[in-house]
Backbone as numpy.savetxt, mean C-alpha at the origin, in Angstrom:
# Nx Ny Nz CAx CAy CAz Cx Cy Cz
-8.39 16.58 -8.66 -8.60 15.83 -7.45 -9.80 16.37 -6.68
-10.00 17.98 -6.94 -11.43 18.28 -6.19 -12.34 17.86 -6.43
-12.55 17.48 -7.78 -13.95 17.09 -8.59 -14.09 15.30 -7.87
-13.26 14.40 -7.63 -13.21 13.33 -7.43 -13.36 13.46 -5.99
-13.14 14.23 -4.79 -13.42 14.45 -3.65 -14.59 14.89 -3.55
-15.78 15.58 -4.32 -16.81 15.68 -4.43 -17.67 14.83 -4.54
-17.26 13.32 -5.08 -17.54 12.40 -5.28 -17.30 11.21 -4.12
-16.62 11.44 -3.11 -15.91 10.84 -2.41 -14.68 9.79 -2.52
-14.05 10.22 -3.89 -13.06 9.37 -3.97 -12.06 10.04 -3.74
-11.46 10.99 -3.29 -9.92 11.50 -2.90 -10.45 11.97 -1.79
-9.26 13.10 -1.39 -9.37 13.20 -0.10 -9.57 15.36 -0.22
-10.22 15.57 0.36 -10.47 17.10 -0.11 -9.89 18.21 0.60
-8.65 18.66 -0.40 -7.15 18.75 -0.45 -7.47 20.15 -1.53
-6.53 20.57 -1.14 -6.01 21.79 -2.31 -5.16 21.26 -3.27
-5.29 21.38 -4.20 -3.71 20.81 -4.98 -2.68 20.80 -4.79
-2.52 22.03 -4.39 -1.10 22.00 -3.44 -0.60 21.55 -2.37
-1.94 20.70 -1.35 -1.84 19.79 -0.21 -1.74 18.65 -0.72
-2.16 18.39 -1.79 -2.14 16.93 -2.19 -0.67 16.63 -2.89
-0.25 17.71 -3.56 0.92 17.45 -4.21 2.37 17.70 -2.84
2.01 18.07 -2.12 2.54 18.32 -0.79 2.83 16.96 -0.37
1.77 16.01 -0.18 1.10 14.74 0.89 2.21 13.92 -0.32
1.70 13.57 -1.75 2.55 13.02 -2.57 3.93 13.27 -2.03
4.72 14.22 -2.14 6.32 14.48 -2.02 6.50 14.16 -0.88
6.07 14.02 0.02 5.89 13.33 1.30 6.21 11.94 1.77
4.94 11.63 1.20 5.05 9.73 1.32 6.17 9.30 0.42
6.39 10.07 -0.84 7.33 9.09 -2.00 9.09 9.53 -1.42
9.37 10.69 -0.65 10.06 10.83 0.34 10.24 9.54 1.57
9.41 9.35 2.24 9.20 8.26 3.09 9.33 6.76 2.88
8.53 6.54 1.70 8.61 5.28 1.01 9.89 5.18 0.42
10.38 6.19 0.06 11.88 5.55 -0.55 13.27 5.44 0.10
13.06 6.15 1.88 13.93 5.86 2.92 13.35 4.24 3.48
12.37 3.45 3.42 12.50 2.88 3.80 13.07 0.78 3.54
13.08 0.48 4.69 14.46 -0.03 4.64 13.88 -1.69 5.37
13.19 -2.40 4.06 12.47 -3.68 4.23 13.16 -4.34 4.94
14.83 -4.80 4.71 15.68 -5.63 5.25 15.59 -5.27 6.67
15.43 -4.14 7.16 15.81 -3.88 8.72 14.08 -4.43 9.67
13.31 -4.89 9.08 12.32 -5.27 9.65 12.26 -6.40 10.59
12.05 -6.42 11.78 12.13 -7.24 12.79 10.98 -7.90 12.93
9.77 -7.63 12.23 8.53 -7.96 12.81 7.67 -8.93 11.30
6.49 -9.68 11.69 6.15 -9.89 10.51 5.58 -8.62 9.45
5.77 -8.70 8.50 5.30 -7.76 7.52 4.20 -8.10 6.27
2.99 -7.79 5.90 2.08 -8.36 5.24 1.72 -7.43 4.38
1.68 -7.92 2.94 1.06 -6.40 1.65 -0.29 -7.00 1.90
-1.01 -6.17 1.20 -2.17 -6.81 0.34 -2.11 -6.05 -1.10
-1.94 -6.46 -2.10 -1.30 -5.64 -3.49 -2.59 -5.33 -4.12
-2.93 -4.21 -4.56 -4.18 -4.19 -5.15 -3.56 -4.28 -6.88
-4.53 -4.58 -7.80 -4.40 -4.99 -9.33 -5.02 -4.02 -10.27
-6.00 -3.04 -9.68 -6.69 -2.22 -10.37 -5.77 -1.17 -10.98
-6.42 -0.85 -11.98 -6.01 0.60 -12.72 -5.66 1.78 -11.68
-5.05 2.93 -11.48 -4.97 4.09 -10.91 -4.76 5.04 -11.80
-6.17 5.67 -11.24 -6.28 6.94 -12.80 -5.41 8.29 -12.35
-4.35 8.04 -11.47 -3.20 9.59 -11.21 -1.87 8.91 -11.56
-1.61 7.27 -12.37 -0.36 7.09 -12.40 -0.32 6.32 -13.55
0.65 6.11 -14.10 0.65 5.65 -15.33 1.00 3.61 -15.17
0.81 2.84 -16.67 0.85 1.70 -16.14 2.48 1.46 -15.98
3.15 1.85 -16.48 4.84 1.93 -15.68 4.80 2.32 -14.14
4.24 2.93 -13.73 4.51 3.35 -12.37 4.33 2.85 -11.55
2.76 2.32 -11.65 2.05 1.23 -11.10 2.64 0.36 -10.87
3.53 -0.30 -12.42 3.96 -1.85 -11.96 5.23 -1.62 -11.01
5.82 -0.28 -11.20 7.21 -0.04 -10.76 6.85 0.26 -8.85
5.78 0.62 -8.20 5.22 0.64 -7.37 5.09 -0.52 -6.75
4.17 -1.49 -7.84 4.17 -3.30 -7.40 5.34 -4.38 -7.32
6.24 -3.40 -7.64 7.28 -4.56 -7.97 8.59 -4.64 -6.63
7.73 -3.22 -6.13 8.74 -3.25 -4.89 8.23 -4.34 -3.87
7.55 -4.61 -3.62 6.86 -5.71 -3.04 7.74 -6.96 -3.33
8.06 -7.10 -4.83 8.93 -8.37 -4.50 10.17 -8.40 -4.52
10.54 -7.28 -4.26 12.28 -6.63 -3.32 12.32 -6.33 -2.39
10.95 -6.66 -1.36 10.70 -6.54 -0.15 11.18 -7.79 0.67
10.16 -8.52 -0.26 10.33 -9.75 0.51 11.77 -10.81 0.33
12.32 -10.63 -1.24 13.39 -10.36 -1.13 14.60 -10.35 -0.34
14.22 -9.58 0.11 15.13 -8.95 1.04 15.03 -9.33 2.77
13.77 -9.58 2.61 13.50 -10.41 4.51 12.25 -11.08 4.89
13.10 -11.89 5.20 12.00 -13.63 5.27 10.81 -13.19 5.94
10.73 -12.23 7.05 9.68 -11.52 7.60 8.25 -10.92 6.86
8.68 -10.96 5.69 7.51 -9.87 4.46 7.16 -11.02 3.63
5.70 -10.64 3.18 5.12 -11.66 2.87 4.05 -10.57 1.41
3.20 -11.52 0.74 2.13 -10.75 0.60 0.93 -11.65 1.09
-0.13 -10.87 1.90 -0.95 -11.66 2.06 -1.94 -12.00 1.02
-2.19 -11.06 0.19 -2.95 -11.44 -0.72 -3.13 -10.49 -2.03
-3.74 -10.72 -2.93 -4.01 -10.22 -4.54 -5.06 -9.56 -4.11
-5.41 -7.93 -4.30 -7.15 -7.60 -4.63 -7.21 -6.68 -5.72
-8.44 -7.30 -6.77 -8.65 -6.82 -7.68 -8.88 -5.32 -7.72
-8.63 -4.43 -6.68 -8.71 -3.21 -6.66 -7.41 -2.63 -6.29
-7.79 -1.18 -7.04 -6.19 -0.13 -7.22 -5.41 0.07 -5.56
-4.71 0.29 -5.29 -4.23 0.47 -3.99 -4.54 2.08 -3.59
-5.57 2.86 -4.07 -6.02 4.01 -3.11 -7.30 3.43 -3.08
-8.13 2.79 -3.17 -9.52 2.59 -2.83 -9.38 0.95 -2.48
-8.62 0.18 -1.81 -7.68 -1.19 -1.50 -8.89 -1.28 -0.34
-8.56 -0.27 0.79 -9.44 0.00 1.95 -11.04 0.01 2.03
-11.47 0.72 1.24 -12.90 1.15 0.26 -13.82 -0.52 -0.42
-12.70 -1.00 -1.02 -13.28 -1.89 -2.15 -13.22 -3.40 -1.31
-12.13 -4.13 -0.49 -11.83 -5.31 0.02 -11.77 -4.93 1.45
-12.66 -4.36 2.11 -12.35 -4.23 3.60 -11.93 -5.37 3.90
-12.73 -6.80 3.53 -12.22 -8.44 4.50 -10.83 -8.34 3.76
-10.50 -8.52 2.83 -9.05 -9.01 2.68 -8.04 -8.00 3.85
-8.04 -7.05 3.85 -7.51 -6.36 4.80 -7.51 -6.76 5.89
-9.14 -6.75 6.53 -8.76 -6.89 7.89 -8.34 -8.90 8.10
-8.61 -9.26 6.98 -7.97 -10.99 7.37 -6.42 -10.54 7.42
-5.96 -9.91 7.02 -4.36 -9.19 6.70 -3.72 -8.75 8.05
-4.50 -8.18 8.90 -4.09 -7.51 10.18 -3.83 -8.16 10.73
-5.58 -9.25 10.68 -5.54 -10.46 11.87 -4.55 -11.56 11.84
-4.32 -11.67 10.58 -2.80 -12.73 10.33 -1.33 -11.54 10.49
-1.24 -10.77 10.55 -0.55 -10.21 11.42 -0.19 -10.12 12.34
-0.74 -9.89 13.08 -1.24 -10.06 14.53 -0.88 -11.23 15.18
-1.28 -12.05 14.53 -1.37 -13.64 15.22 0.07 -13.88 15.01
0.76 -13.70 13.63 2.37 -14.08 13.02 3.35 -12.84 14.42
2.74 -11.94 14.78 3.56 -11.43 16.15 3.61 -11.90 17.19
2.24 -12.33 17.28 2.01 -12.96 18.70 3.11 -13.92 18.85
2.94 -14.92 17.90 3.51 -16.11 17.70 4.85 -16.03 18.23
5.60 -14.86 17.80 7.25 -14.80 17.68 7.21 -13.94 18.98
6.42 -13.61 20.08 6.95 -13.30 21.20 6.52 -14.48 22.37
Protein backbone atom coordinates (compact mmCIF):
# COMPACT_ATOMS: atom_id res chain seq x y z
CA UNK A 1 0.00 0.00 0.00
CA UNK A 2 3.11 2.39 0.46
CA UNK A 3 4.32 1.98 -2.99
CA UNK A 4 0.65 2.89 -4.33
CA UNK A 5 0.53 5.98 -1.88
CA UNK A 6 3.61 7.14 -3.54
CA UNK A 7 1.75 7.19 -6.45
CA UNK A 8 -1.23 8.77 -5.03
CA UNK A 9 -3.50 6.03 -5.01
CA UNK A 10 -3.94 4.91 -1.26
CA UNK A 11 -3.76 6.71 1.53
CA UNK A 12 -0.13 6.94 3.31
CA UNK A 13 -0.63 4.60 6.17
CA UNK A 14 1.63 2.13 7.84
CA UNK A 15 0.37 -1.25 7.28
CA UNK A 16 -0.64 -1.60 10.37
CA UNK A 17 -2.88 1.69 10.13
CA UNK A 18 -4.34 0.53 7.17
CA UNK A 19 -5.06 -2.91 8.34
CA UNK A 20 -6.31 -1.12 11.56
CA UNK A 21 -8.76 1.43 9.28
CA UNK A 22 -9.89 -2.05 7.36
CA UNK A 23 -11.04 -3.89 10.81
CA UNK A 24 -12.67 -0.81 11.48
CA UNK A 25 -14.98 0.05 8.72
CA UNK A 26 -15.77 -3.89 8.05
CA UNK A 27 -16.66 -3.71 11.95
CA UNK A 28 -18.97 -0.71 11.17
CA UNK A 29 -20.33 -1.78 7.92
CA UNK A 30 -21.50 -4.93 9.29
CA UNK A 31 -23.44 -3.28 12.43
CA UNK A 32 -25.19 -1.45 10.13
CA UNK A 33 -28.79 -1.58 9.90
CA UNK A 34 -30.37 -0.43 6.21
CA UNK A 35 -33.98 -1.21 7.42
CA UNK A 36 -33.72 1.38 10.32
CA UNK A 37 -33.11 4.26 7.80
CA UNK A 38 -35.45 7.12 8.01
CA UNK A 39 -33.99 9.26 5.41
CA UNK A 40 -33.46 8.92 1.63
CA UNK A 41 -30.45 6.75 0.97
CA UNK A 42 -28.43 6.77 -2.47
CA UNK A 43 -25.28 4.21 -3.63
CA UNK A 44 -23.40 5.02 -6.48
CA UNK A 45 -21.86 1.28 -7.12
CA UNK A 46 -18.62 1.40 -8.76
CA UNK A 47 -17.89 -1.81 -11.46
CA UNK A 48 -14.15 -1.64 -11.61
CA UNK A 49 -11.67 -4.23 -10.60
CA UNK A 50 -10.09 -3.70 -6.89
CA UNK A 51 -6.59 -4.79 -6.83
CA UNK A 52 -6.75 -5.50 -2.52
CA UNK A 53 -9.92 -7.83 -2.97
CA UNK A 54 -10.74 -10.65 -4.72
CA UNK A 55 -13.67 -11.03 -7.48
CA UNK A 56 -15.87 -12.94 -4.71
CA UNK A 57 -15.56 -10.19 -2.38
CA UNK A 58 -16.19 -7.54 -4.56
CA UNK A 59 -19.39 -9.02 -5.77
CA UNK A 60 -20.18 -10.06 -2.09
CA UNK A 61 -19.53 -6.23 -1.18
CA UNK A 62 -21.97 -5.27 -4.29
CA UNK A 63 -24.53 -7.36 -3.50
CA UNK A 64 -25.25 -5.81 -0.27
CA UNK A 65 -26.63 -2.98 -2.03
CA UNK A 66 -29.42 -5.07 -3.18
CA UNK A 67 -30.31 -6.19 0.51
CA UNK A 68 -30.29 -2.72 1.19
CA UNK A 69 -32.75 -1.64 -0.72
CA UNK A 70 -34.47 -4.65 -0.08
CA UNK A 71 -35.00 -4.00 2.93
CA UNK A 72 -36.23 -0.10 2.75
CA UNK A 73 -38.10 1.70 0.20
CA UNK A 74 -35.84 4.71 1.29
CA UNK A 75 -32.42 3.21 -0.54
CA UNK A 76 -31.99 3.44 -3.88
CA UNK A 77 -28.93 3.19 -6.23
CA UNK A 78 -28.34 6.22 -7.93
CA UNK A 79 -26.22 5.05 -10.38
CA UNK A 80 -23.56 2.41 -12.13
CA UNK A 81 -19.74 3.85 -12.43
CA UNK A 82 -17.39 2.13 -14.35
CA UNK A 83 -14.87 2.64 -11.62
CA UNK A 84 -13.75 0.44 -8.45
CA UNK A 85 -15.34 1.91 -5.30
CA UNK A 86 -11.86 3.28 -3.72
CA UNK A 87 -11.07 5.64 -6.57
CA UNK A 88 -15.41 6.06 -7.18
CA UNK A 89 -14.52 9.77 -5.78
CA UNK A 90 -11.19 10.23 -7.98
CA UNK A 91 -12.61 8.78 -11.30
CA UNK A 92 -16.71 10.08 -11.51
CA UNK A 93 -16.64 13.19 -9.37
CA UNK A 94 -20.23 14.28 -11.49
CA UNK A 95 -21.91 11.05 -10.84
CA UNK A 96 -21.35 11.64 -7.20
CA UNK A 97 -21.98 14.93 -6.76
CA UNK A 98 -25.43 14.47 -9.11
CA UNK A 99 -25.88 11.70 -6.14
CA UNK A 100 -25.76 14.21 -3.20
CA UNK A 101 -27.72 16.72 -5.08
CA UNK A 102 -30.55 14.14 -5.63
CA UNK A 103 -30.20 13.49 -2.16
CA UNK A 104 -30.61 16.42 -0.94
CA UNK A 105 -33.51 17.42 -2.92
CA UNK A 106 -35.31 13.54 -2.04
CA UNK A 107 -34.85 15.16 1.89
CA UNK A 108 -35.91 18.28 1.26
CA UNK A 109 -38.89 16.92 -0.31
CA UNK A 110 -39.98 14.66 2.75
CA UNK A 111 -39.69 17.55 5.26
Amino acid sequence: MWLLARFGLSARMSPGQCAEVVIEMDAANAELDFAALTVPTMFVVGTGAHPGAGEEEVRTMRAATSVAIARNELVSVFATSPANHVRLLAKDTDTVVAAIEAVTTACRART
